[in-house]
Short mmCIF file of C-alpha atoms in Angstrom, two decimals:
data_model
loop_
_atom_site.label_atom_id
_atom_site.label_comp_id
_atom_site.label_asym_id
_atom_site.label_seq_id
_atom_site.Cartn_x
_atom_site.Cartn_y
_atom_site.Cartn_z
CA UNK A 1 145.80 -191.15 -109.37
CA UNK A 2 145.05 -187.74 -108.27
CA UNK A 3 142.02 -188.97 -106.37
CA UNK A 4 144.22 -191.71 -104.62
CA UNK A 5 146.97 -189.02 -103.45
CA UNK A 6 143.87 -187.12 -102.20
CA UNK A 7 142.62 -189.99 -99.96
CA UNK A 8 145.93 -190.91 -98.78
CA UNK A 9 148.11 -189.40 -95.45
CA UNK A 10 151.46 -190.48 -96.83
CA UNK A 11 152.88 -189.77 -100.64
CA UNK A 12 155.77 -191.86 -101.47
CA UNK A 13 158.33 -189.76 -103.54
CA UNK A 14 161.72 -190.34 -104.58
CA UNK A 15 163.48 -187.56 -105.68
CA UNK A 16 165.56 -187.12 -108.63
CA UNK A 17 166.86 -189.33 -111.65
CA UNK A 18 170.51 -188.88 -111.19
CA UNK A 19 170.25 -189.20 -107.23
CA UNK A 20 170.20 -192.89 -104.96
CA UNK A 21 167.16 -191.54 -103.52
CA UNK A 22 164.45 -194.31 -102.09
CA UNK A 23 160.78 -193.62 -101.92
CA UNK A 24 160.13 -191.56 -98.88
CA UNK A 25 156.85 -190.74 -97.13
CA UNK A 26 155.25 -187.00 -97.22
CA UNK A 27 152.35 -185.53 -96.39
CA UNK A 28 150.22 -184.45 -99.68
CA UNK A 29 147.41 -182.23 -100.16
CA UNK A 30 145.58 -181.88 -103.46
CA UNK A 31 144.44 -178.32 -104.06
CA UNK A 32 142.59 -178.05 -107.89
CA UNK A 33 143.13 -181.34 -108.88
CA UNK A 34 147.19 -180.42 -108.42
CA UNK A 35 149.36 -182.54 -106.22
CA UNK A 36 151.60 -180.29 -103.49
CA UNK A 37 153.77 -181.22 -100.40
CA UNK A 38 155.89 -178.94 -98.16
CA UNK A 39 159.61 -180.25 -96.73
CA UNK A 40 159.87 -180.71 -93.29
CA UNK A 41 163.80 -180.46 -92.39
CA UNK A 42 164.85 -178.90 -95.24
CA UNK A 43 168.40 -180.63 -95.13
CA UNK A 44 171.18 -181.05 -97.62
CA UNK A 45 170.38 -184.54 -99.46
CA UNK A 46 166.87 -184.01 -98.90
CA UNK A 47 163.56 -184.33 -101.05
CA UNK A 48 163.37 -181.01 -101.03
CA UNK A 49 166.88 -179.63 -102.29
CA UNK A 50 167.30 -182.97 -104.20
CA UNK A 51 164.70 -181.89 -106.49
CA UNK A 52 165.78 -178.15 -106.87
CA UNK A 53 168.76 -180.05 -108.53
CA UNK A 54 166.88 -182.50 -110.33
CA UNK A 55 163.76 -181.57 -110.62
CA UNK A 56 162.23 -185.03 -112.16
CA UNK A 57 161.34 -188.28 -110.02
CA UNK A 58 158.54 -190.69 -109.17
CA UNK A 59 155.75 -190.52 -106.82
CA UNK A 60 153.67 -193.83 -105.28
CA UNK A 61 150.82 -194.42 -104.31
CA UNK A 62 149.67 -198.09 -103.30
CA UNK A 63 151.07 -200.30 -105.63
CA UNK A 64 151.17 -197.37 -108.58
CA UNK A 65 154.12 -195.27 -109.85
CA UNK A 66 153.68 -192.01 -111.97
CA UNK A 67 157.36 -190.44 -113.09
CA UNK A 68 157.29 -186.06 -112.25
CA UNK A 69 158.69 -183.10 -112.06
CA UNK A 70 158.92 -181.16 -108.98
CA UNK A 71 157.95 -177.45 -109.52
CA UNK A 72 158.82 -175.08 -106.52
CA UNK A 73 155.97 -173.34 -105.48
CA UNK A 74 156.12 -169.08 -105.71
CA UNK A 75 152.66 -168.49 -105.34
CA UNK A 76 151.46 -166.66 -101.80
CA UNK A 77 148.09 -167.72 -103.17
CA UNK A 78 148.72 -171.30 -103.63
CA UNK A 79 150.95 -171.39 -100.45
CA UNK A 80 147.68 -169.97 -98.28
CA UNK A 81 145.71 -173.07 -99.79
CA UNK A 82 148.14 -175.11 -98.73
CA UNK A 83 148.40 -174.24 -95.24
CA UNK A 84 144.23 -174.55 -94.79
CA UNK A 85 144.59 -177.93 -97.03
CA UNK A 86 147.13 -179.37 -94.05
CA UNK A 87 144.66 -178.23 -91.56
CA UNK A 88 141.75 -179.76 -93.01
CA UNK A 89 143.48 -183.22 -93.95
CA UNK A 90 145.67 -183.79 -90.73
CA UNK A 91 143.29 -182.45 -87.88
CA UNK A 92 144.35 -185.35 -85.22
CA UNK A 93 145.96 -184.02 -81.95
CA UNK A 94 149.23 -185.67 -83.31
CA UNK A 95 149.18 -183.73 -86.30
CA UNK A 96 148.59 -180.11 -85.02
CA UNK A 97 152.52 -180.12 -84.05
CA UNK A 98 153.13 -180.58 -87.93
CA UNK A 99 150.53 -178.30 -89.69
CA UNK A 100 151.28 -175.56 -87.57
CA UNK A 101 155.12 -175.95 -88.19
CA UNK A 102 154.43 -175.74 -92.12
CA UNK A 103 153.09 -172.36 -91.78
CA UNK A 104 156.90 -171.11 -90.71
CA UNK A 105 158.34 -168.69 -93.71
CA UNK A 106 161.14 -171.27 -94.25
CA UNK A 107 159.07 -174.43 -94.68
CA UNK A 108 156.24 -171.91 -96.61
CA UNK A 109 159.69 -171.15 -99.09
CA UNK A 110 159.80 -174.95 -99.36
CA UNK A 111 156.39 -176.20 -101.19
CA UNK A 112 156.84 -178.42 -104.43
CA UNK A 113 153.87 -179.20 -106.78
CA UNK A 114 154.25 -182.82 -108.14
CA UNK A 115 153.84 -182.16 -112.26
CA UNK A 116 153.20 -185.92 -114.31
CA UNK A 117 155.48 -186.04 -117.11
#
């Protein structure tokens, strides 16, 4: 599945188990065979703070569903990677807006690996 996640633009994810959360899209990036994605808004009810709550959920890809855990990413190592994995994947004029707004502190603060469980 990783290798899917890795070809694909969009990740669908719905966060938590005890939420009403449907699959949304976000932008993955594989680093190490490990799957990581970075919140754009950041808002209450969101992916992102959904899954500091409840850290378990599902990710799709196609047709497939693998259940996870979200793990907030501390690493200023891992974070870096990150940053040059958005660059490399989403290059397209369109994109540039979006890569370059993941490398602000607040959205850095806000990277989740996607664990299988």
């Amino acid at each position: 599945m990783v290798k899917a996640i890795d070809a694909s633009k969009i990740l669908g994810i719905r966060a938590g188990e005890r939420s009403d959360h449907r699959f949304i899209g976000v932008w993955p990036v594989v680093i190490d065979g490990r799957v990581f994605a970075r919140s754009w808004t950041l808002k209450a009810g969101g992916w992102y703070r959904t899954f500091l709550d409840d850290p378990r959920g599902t990710i799709q890809v196609g047709k497939r569903n693998a259940r996870i855990t979200a793990v907030p990413v501390k690493s200023s190592r891992i974070r870096d990677a990150m940053e040059h994995a958005y660059a490399e994947k989403y290059p397209t004029p369109g994109s540039r807006h979006y890569v370059r707004g993941f490398r602000t502190q607040r959205r850095r603060e806000a990277s989740m690996e996607f664990v299988p469980r």
